[in-house]
mmCIF file of N, CA and C in Angstrom:
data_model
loop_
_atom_site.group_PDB
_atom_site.id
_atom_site.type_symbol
_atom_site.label_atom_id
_atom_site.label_comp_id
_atom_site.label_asym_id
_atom_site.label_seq_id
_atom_site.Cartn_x
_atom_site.Cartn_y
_atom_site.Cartn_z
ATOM 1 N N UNK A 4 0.850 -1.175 0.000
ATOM 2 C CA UNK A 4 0.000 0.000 0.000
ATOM 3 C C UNK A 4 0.889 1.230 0.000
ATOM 4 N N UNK A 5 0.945 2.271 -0.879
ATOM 5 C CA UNK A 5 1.362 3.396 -1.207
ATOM 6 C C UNK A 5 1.375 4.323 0.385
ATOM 7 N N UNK A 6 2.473 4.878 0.354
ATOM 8 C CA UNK A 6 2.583 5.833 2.141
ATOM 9 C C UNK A 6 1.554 7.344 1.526
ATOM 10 N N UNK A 7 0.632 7.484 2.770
ATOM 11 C CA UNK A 7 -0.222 8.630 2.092
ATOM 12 C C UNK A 7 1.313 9.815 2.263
ATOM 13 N N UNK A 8 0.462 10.981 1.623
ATOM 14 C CA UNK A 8 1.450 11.802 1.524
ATOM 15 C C UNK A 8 0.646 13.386 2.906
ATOM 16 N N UNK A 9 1.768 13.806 3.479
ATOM 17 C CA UNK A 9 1.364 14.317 4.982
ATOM 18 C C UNK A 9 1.601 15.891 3.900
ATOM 19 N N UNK A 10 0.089 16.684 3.958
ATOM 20 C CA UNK A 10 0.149 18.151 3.966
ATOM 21 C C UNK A 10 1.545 18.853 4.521
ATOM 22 N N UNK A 11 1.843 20.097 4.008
ATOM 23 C CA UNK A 11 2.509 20.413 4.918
ATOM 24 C C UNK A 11 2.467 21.972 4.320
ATOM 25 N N UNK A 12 1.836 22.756 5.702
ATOM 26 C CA UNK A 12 2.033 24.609 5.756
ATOM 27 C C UNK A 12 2.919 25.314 6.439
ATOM 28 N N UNK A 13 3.612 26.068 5.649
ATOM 29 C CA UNK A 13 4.530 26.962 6.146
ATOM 30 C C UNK A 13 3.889 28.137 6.718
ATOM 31 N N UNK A 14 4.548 28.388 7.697
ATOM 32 C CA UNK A 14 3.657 29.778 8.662
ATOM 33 C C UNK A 14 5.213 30.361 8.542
ATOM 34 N N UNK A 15 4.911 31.980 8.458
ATOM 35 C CA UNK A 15 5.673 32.467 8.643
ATOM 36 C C UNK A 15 5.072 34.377 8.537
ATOM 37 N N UNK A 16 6.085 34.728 9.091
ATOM 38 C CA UNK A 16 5.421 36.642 9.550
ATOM 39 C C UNK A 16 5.302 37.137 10.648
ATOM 40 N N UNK A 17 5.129 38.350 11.653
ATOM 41 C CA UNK A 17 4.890 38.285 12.655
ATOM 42 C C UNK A 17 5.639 37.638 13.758
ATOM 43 N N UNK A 18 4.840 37.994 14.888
ATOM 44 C CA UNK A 18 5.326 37.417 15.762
ATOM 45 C C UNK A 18 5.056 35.829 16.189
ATOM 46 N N UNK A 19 5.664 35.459 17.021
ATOM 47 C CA UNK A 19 5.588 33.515 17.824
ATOM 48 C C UNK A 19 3.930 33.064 17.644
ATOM 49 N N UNK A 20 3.540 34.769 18.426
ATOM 50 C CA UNK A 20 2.429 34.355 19.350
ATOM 51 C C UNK A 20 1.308 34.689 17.894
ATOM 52 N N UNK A 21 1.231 35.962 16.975
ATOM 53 C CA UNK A 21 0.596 35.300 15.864
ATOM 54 C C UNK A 21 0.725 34.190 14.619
ATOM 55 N N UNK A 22 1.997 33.821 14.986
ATOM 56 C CA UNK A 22 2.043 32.612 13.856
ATOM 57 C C UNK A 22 0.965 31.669 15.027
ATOM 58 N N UNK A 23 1.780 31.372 15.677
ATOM 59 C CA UNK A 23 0.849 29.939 16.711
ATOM 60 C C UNK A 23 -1.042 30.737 16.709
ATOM 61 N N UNK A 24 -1.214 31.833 16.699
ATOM 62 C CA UNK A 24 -2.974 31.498 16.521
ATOM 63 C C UNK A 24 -3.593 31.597 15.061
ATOM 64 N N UNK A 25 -2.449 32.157 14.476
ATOM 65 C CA UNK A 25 -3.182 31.391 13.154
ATOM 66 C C UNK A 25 -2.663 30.062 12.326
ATOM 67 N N UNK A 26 -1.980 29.318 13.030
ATOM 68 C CA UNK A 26 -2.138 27.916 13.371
ATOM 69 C C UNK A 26 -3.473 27.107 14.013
ATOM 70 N N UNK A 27 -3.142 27.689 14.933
ATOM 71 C CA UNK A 27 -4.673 27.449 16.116
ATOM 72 C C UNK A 27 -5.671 27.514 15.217
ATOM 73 N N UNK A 28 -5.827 28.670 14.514
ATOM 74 C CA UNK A 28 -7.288 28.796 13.445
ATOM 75 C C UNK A 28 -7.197 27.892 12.536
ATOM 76 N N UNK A 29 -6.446 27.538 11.851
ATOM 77 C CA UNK A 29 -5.751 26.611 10.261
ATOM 78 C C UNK A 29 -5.795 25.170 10.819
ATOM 79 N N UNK A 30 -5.937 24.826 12.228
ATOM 80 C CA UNK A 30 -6.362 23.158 12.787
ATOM 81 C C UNK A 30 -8.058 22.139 12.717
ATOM 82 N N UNK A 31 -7.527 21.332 11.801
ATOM 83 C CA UNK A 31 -9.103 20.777 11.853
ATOM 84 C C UNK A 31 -9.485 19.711 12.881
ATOM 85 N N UNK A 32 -10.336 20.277 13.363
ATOM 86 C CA UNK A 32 -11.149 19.175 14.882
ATOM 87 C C UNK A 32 -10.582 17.948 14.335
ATOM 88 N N UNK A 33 -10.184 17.213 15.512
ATOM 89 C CA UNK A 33 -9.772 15.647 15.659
ATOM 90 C C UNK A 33 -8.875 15.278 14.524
ATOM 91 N N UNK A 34 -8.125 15.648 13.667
ATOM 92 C CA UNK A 34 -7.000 15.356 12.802
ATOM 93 C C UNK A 34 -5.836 15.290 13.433
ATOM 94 N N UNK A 35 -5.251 14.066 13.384
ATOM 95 C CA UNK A 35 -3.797 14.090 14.247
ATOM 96 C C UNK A 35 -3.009 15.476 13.200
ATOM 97 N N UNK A 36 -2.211 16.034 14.143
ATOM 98 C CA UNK A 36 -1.883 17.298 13.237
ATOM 99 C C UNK A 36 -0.230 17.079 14.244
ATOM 100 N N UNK A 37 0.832 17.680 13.510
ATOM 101 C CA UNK A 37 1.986 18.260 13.614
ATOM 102 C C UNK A 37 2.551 19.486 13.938
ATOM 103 N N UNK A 38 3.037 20.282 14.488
ATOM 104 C CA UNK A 38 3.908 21.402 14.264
ATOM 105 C C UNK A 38 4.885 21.517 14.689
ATOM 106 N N UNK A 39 5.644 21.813 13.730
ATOM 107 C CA UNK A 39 7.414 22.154 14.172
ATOM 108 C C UNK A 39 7.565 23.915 14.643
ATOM 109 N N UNK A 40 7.576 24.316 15.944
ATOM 110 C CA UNK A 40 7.617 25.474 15.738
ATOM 111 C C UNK A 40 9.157 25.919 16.218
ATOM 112 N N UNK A 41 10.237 27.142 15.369
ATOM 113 C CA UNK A 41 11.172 27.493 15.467
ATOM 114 C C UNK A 41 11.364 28.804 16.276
ATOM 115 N N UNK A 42 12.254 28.603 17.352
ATOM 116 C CA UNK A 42 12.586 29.654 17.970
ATOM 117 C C UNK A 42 11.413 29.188 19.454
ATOM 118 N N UNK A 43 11.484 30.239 20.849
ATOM 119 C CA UNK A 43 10.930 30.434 21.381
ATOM 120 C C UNK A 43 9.768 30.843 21.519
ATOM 121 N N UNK A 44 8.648 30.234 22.724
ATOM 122 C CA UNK A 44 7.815 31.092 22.419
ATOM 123 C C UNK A 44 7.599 32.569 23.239
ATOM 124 N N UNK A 45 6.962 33.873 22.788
ATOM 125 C CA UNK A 45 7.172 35.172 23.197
ATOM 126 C C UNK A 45 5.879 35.261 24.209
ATOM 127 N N UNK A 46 5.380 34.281 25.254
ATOM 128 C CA UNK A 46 4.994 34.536 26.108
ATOM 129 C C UNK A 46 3.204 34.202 26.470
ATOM 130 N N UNK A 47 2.779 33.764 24.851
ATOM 131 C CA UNK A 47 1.162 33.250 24.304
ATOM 132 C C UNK A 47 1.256 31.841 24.054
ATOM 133 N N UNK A 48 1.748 30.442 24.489
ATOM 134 C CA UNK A 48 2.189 30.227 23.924
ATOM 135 C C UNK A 48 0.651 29.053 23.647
ATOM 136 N N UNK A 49 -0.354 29.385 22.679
ATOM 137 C CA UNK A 49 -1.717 29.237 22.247
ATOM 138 C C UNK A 49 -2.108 27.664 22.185
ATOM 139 N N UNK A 50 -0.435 27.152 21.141
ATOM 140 C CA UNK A 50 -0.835 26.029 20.681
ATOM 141 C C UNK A 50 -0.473 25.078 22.160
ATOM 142 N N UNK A 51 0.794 25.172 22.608
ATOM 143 C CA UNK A 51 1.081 24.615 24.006
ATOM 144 C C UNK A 51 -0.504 24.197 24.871
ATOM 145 N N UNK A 52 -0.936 25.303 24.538
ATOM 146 C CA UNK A 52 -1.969 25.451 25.628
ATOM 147 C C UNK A 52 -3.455 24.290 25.202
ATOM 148 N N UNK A 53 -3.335 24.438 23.875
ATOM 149 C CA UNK A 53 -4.422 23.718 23.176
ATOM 150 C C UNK A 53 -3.872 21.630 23.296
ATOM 151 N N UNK A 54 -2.413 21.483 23.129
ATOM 152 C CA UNK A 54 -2.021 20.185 23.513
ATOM 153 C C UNK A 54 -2.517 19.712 24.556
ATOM 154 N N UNK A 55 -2.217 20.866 25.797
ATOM 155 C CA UNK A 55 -2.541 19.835 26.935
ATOM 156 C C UNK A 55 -3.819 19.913 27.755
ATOM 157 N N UNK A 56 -5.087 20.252 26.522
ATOM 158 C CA UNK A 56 -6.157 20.270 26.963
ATOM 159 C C UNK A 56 -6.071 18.295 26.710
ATOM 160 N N UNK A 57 -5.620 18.127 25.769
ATOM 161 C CA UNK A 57 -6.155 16.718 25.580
ATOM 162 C C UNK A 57 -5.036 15.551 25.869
ATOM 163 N N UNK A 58 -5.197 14.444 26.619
ATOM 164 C CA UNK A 58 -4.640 13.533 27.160
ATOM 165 C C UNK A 58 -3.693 12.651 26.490
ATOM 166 N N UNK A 59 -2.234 12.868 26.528
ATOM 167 C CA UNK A 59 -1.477 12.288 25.698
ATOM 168 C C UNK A 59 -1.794 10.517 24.973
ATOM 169 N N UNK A 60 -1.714 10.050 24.320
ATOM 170 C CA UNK A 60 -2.322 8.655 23.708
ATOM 171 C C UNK A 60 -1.800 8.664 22.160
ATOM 172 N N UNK A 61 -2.081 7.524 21.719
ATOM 173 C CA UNK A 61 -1.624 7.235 20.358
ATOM 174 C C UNK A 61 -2.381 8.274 19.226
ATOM 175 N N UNK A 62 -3.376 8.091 19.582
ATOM 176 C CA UNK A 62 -4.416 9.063 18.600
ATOM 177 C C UNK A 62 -4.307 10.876 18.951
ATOM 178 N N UNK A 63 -3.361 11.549 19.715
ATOM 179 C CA UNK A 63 -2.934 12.551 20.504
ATOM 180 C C UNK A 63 -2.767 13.212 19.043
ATOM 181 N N UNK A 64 -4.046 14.287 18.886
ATOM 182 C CA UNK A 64 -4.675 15.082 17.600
ATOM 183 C C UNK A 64 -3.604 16.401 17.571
ATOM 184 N N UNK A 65 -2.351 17.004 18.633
ATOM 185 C CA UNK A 65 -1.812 18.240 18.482
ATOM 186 C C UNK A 65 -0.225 17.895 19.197
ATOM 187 N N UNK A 66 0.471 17.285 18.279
ATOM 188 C CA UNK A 66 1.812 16.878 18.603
ATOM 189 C C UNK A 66 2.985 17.994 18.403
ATOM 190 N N UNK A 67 3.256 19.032 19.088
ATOM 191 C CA UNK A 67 3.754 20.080 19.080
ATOM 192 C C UNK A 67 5.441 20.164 19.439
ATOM 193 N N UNK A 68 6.381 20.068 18.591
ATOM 194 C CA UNK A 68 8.252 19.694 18.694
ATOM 195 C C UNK A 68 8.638 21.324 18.063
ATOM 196 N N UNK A 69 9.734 21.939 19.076
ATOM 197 C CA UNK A 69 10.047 23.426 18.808
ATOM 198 C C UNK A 69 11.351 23.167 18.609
ATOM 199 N N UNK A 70 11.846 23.858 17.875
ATOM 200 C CA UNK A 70 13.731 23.582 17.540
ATOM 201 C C UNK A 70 14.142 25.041 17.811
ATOM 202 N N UNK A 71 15.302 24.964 17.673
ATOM 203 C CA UNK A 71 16.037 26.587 18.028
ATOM 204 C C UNK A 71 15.970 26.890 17.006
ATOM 205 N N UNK A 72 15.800 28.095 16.955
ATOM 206 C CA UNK A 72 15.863 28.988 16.310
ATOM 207 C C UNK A 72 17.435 29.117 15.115
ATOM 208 N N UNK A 73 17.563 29.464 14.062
ATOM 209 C CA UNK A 73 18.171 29.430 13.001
ATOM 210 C C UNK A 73 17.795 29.205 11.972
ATOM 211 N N UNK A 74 18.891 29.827 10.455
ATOM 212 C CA UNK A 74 17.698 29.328 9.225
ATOM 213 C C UNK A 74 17.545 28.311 9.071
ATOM 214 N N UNK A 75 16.071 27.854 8.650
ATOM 215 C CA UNK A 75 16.229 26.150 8.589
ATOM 216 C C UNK A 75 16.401 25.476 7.502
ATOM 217 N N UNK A 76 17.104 26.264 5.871
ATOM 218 C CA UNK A 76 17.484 25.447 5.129
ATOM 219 C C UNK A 76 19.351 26.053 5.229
ATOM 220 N N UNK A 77 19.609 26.643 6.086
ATOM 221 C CA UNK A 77 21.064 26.584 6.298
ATOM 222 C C UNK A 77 21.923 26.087 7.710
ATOM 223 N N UNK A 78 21.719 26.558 8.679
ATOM 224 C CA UNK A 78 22.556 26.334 9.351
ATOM 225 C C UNK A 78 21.334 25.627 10.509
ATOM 226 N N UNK A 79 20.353 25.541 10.020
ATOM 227 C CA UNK A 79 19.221 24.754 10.940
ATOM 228 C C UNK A 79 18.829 23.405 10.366
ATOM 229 N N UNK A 80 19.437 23.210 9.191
ATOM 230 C CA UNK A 80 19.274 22.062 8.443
ATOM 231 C C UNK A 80 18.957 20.560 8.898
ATOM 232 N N UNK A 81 20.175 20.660 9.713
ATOM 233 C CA UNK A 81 19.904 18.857 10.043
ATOM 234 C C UNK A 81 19.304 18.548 10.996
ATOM 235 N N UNK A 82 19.158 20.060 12.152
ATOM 236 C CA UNK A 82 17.909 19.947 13.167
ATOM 237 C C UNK A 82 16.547 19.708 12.859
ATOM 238 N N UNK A 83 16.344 20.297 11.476
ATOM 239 C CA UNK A 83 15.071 20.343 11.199
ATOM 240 C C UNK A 83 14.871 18.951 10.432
ATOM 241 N N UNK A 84 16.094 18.298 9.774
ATOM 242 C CA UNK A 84 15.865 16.831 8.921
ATOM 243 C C UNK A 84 15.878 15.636 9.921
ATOM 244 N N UNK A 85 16.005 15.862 10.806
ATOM 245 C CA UNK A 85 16.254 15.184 11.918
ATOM 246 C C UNK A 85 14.970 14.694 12.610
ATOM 247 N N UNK A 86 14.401 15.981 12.911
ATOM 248 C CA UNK A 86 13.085 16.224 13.333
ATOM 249 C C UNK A 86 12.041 15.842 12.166
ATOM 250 N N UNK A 87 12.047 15.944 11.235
ATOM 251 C CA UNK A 87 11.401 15.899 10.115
ATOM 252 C C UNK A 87 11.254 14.040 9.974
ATOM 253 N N UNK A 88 12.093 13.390 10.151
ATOM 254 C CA UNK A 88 12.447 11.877 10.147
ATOM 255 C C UNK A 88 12.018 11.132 10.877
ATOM 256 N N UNK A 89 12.143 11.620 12.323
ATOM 257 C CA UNK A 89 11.258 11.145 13.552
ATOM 258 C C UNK A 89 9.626 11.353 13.092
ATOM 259 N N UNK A 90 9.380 12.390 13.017
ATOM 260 C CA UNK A 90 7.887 12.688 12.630
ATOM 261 C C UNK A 90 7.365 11.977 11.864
ATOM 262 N N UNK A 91 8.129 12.008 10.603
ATOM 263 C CA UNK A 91 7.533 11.277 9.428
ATOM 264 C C UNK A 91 7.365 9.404 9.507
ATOM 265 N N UNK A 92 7.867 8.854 10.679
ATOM 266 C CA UNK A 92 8.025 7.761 10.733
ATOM 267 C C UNK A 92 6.574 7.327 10.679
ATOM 268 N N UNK A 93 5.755 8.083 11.909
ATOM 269 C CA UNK A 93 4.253 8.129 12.132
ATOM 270 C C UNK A 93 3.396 9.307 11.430
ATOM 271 N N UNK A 94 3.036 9.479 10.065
ATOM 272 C CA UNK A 94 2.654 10.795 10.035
ATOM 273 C C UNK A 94 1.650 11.170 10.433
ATOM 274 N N UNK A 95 1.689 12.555 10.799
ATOM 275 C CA UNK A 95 0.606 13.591 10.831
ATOM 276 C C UNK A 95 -0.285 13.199 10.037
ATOM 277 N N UNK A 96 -1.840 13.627 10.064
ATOM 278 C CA UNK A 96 -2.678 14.175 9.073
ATOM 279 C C UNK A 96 -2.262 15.832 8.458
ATOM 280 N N UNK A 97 -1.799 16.218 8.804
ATOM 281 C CA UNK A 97 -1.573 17.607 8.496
ATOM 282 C C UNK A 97 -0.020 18.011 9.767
ATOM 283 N N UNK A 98 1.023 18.906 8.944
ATOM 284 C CA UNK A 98 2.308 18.962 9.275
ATOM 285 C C UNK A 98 1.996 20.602 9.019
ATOM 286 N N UNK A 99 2.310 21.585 10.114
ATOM 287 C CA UNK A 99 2.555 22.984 10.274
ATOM 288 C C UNK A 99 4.202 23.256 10.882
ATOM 289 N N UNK A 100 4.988 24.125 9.600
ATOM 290 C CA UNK A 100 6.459 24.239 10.114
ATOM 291 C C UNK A 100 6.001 26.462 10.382
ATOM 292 N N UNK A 101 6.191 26.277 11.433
ATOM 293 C CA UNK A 101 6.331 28.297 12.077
ATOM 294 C C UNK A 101 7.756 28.453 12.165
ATOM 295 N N UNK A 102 7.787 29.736 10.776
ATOM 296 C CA UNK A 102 8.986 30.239 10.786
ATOM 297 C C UNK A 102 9.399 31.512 11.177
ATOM 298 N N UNK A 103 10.498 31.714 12.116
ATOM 299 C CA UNK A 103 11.178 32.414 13.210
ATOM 300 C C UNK A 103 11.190 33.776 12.152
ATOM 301 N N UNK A 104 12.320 32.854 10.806
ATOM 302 C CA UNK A 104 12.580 33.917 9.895
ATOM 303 C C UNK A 104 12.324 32.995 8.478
ATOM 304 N N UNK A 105 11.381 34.283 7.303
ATOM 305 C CA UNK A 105 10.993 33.757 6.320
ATOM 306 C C UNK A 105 12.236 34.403 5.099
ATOM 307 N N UNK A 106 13.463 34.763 5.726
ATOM 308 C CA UNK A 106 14.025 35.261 4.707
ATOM 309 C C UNK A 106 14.679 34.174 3.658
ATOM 310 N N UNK A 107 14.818 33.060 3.681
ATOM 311 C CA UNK A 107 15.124 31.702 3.165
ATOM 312 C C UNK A 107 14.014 31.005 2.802
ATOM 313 N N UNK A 108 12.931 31.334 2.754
ATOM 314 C CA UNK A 108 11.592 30.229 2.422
ATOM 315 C C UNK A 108 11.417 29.431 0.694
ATOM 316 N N UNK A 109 11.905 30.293 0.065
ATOM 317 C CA UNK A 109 11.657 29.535 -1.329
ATOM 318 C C UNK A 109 13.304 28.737 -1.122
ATOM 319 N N UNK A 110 13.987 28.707 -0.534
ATOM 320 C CA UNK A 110 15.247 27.387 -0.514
ATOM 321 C C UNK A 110 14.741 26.130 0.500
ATOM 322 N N UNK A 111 13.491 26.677 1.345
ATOM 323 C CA UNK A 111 13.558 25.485 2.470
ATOM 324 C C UNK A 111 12.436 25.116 1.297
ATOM 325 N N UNK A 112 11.342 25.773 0.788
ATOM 326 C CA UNK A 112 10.346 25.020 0.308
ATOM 327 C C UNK A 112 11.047 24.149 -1.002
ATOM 328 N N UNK A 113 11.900 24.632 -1.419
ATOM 329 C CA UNK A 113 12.688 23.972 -3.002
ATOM 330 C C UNK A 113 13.436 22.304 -1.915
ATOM 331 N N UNK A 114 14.267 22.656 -1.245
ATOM 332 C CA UNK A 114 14.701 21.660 0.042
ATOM 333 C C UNK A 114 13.680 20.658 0.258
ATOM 334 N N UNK A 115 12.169 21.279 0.814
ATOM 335 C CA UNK A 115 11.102 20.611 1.320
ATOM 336 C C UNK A 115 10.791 19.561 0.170
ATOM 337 N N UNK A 116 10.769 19.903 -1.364
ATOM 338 C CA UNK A 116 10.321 19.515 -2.413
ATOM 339 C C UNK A 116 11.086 18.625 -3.453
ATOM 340 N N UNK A 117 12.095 18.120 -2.341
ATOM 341 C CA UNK A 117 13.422 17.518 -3.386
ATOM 342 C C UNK A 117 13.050 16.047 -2.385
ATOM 343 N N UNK A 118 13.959 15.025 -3.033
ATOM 344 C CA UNK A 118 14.205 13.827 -2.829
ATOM 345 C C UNK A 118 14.924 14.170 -0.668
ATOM 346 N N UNK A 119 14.161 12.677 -0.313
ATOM 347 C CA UNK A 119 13.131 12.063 0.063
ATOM 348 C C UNK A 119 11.807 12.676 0.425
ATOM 349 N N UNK A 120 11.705 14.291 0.351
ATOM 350 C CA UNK A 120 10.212 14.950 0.989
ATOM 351 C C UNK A 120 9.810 14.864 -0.338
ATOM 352 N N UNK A 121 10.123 14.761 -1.429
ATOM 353 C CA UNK A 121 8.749 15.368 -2.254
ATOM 354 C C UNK A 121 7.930 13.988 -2.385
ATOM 355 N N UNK A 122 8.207 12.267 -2.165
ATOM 356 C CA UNK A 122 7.372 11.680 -2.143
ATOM 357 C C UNK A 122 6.698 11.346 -0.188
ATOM 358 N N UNK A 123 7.253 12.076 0.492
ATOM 359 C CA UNK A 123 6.374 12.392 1.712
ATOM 360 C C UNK A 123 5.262 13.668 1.950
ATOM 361 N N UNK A 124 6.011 14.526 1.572
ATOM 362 C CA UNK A 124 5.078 16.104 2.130
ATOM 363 C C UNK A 124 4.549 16.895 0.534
ATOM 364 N N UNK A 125 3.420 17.058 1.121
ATOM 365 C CA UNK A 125 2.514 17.957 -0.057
ATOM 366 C C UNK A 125 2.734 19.554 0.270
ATOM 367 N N UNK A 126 3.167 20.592 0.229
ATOM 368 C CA UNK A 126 3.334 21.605 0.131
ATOM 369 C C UNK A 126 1.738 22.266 0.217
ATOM 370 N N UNK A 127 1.546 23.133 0.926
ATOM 371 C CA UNK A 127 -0.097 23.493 0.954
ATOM 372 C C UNK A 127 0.390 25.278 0.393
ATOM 373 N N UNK A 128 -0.811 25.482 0.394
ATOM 374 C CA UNK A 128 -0.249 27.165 0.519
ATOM 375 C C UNK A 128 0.215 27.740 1.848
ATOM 376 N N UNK A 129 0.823 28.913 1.648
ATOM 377 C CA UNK A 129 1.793 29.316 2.782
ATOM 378 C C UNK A 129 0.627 30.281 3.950
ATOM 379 N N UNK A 130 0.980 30.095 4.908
ATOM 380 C CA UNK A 130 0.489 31.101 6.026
ATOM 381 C C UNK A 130 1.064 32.248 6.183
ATOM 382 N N UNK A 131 0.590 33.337 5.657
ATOM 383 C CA UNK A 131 1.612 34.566 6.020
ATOM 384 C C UNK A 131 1.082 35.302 6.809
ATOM 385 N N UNK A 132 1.523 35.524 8.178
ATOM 386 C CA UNK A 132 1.086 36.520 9.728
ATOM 387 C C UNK A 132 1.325 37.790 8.819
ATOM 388 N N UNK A 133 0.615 38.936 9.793
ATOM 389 C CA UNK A 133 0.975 40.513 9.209
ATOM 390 C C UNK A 133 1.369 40.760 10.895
#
């Protein structure tokens, strides 16, 4: 049987705390969902808050992994392929990456879209915070 292929939206703009609620908004009820969020959070931290309404378990619908901060198709690279590998073992229904900084985004999405992600992750349209 063919591996389904796991969505995947880039958030990026703004601050921590509006990328993570328009995440929060962009989540569909009961879909095991993903997010990689980069950097710290600035003090909201929305989605945190939405995980541990619900009781960790296999079927656990808001699986939330934060990496440090750096670009993540340069010098954040293998943190993020790393992370990306673990995840993908079990996928998401839907994969949200929040970016710290979008000044690199068409190299991580070209990155995202090359051999082994382009037969894992579907590229969705991008989230852009104001």
């Amino acid at each position: 049987m063919p591996r389904r292929v796991t969505p995947l939206t880039l958030v990026s703009g703004g601050c921590a705390a509006g990328r993570e609620a328009a995440i929060a908004q962009a989540l569909a009820p009961d879909e095991p969902t993903a997010v990689i969020l980069e950097g710290l959070a600035d003090g909201n931290a929305i989605l945190a808050d939405l995980a541990e309404q619900v009781p960790p378990s296999p079927s656990f619908p808001l699986q939330l992994l934060r990496i440090a901060p750096g670009c993540l198709c340069c010098s954040g690279n293998l943190v993020l392929r790393v992370t990306l590998n673990r995840l993908l073992r079990h996928p998401p229904a839907h994969l949200f990456i929040s970016l710290a900084n979008a000044s690199h985004i068409e190299q991580l999405r070209t990155w995202l879209t090359a051999s082994p992600y382009d037969a894992l992750l579907a590229l969705q349209a991008d989230i852009q915070v104001s």
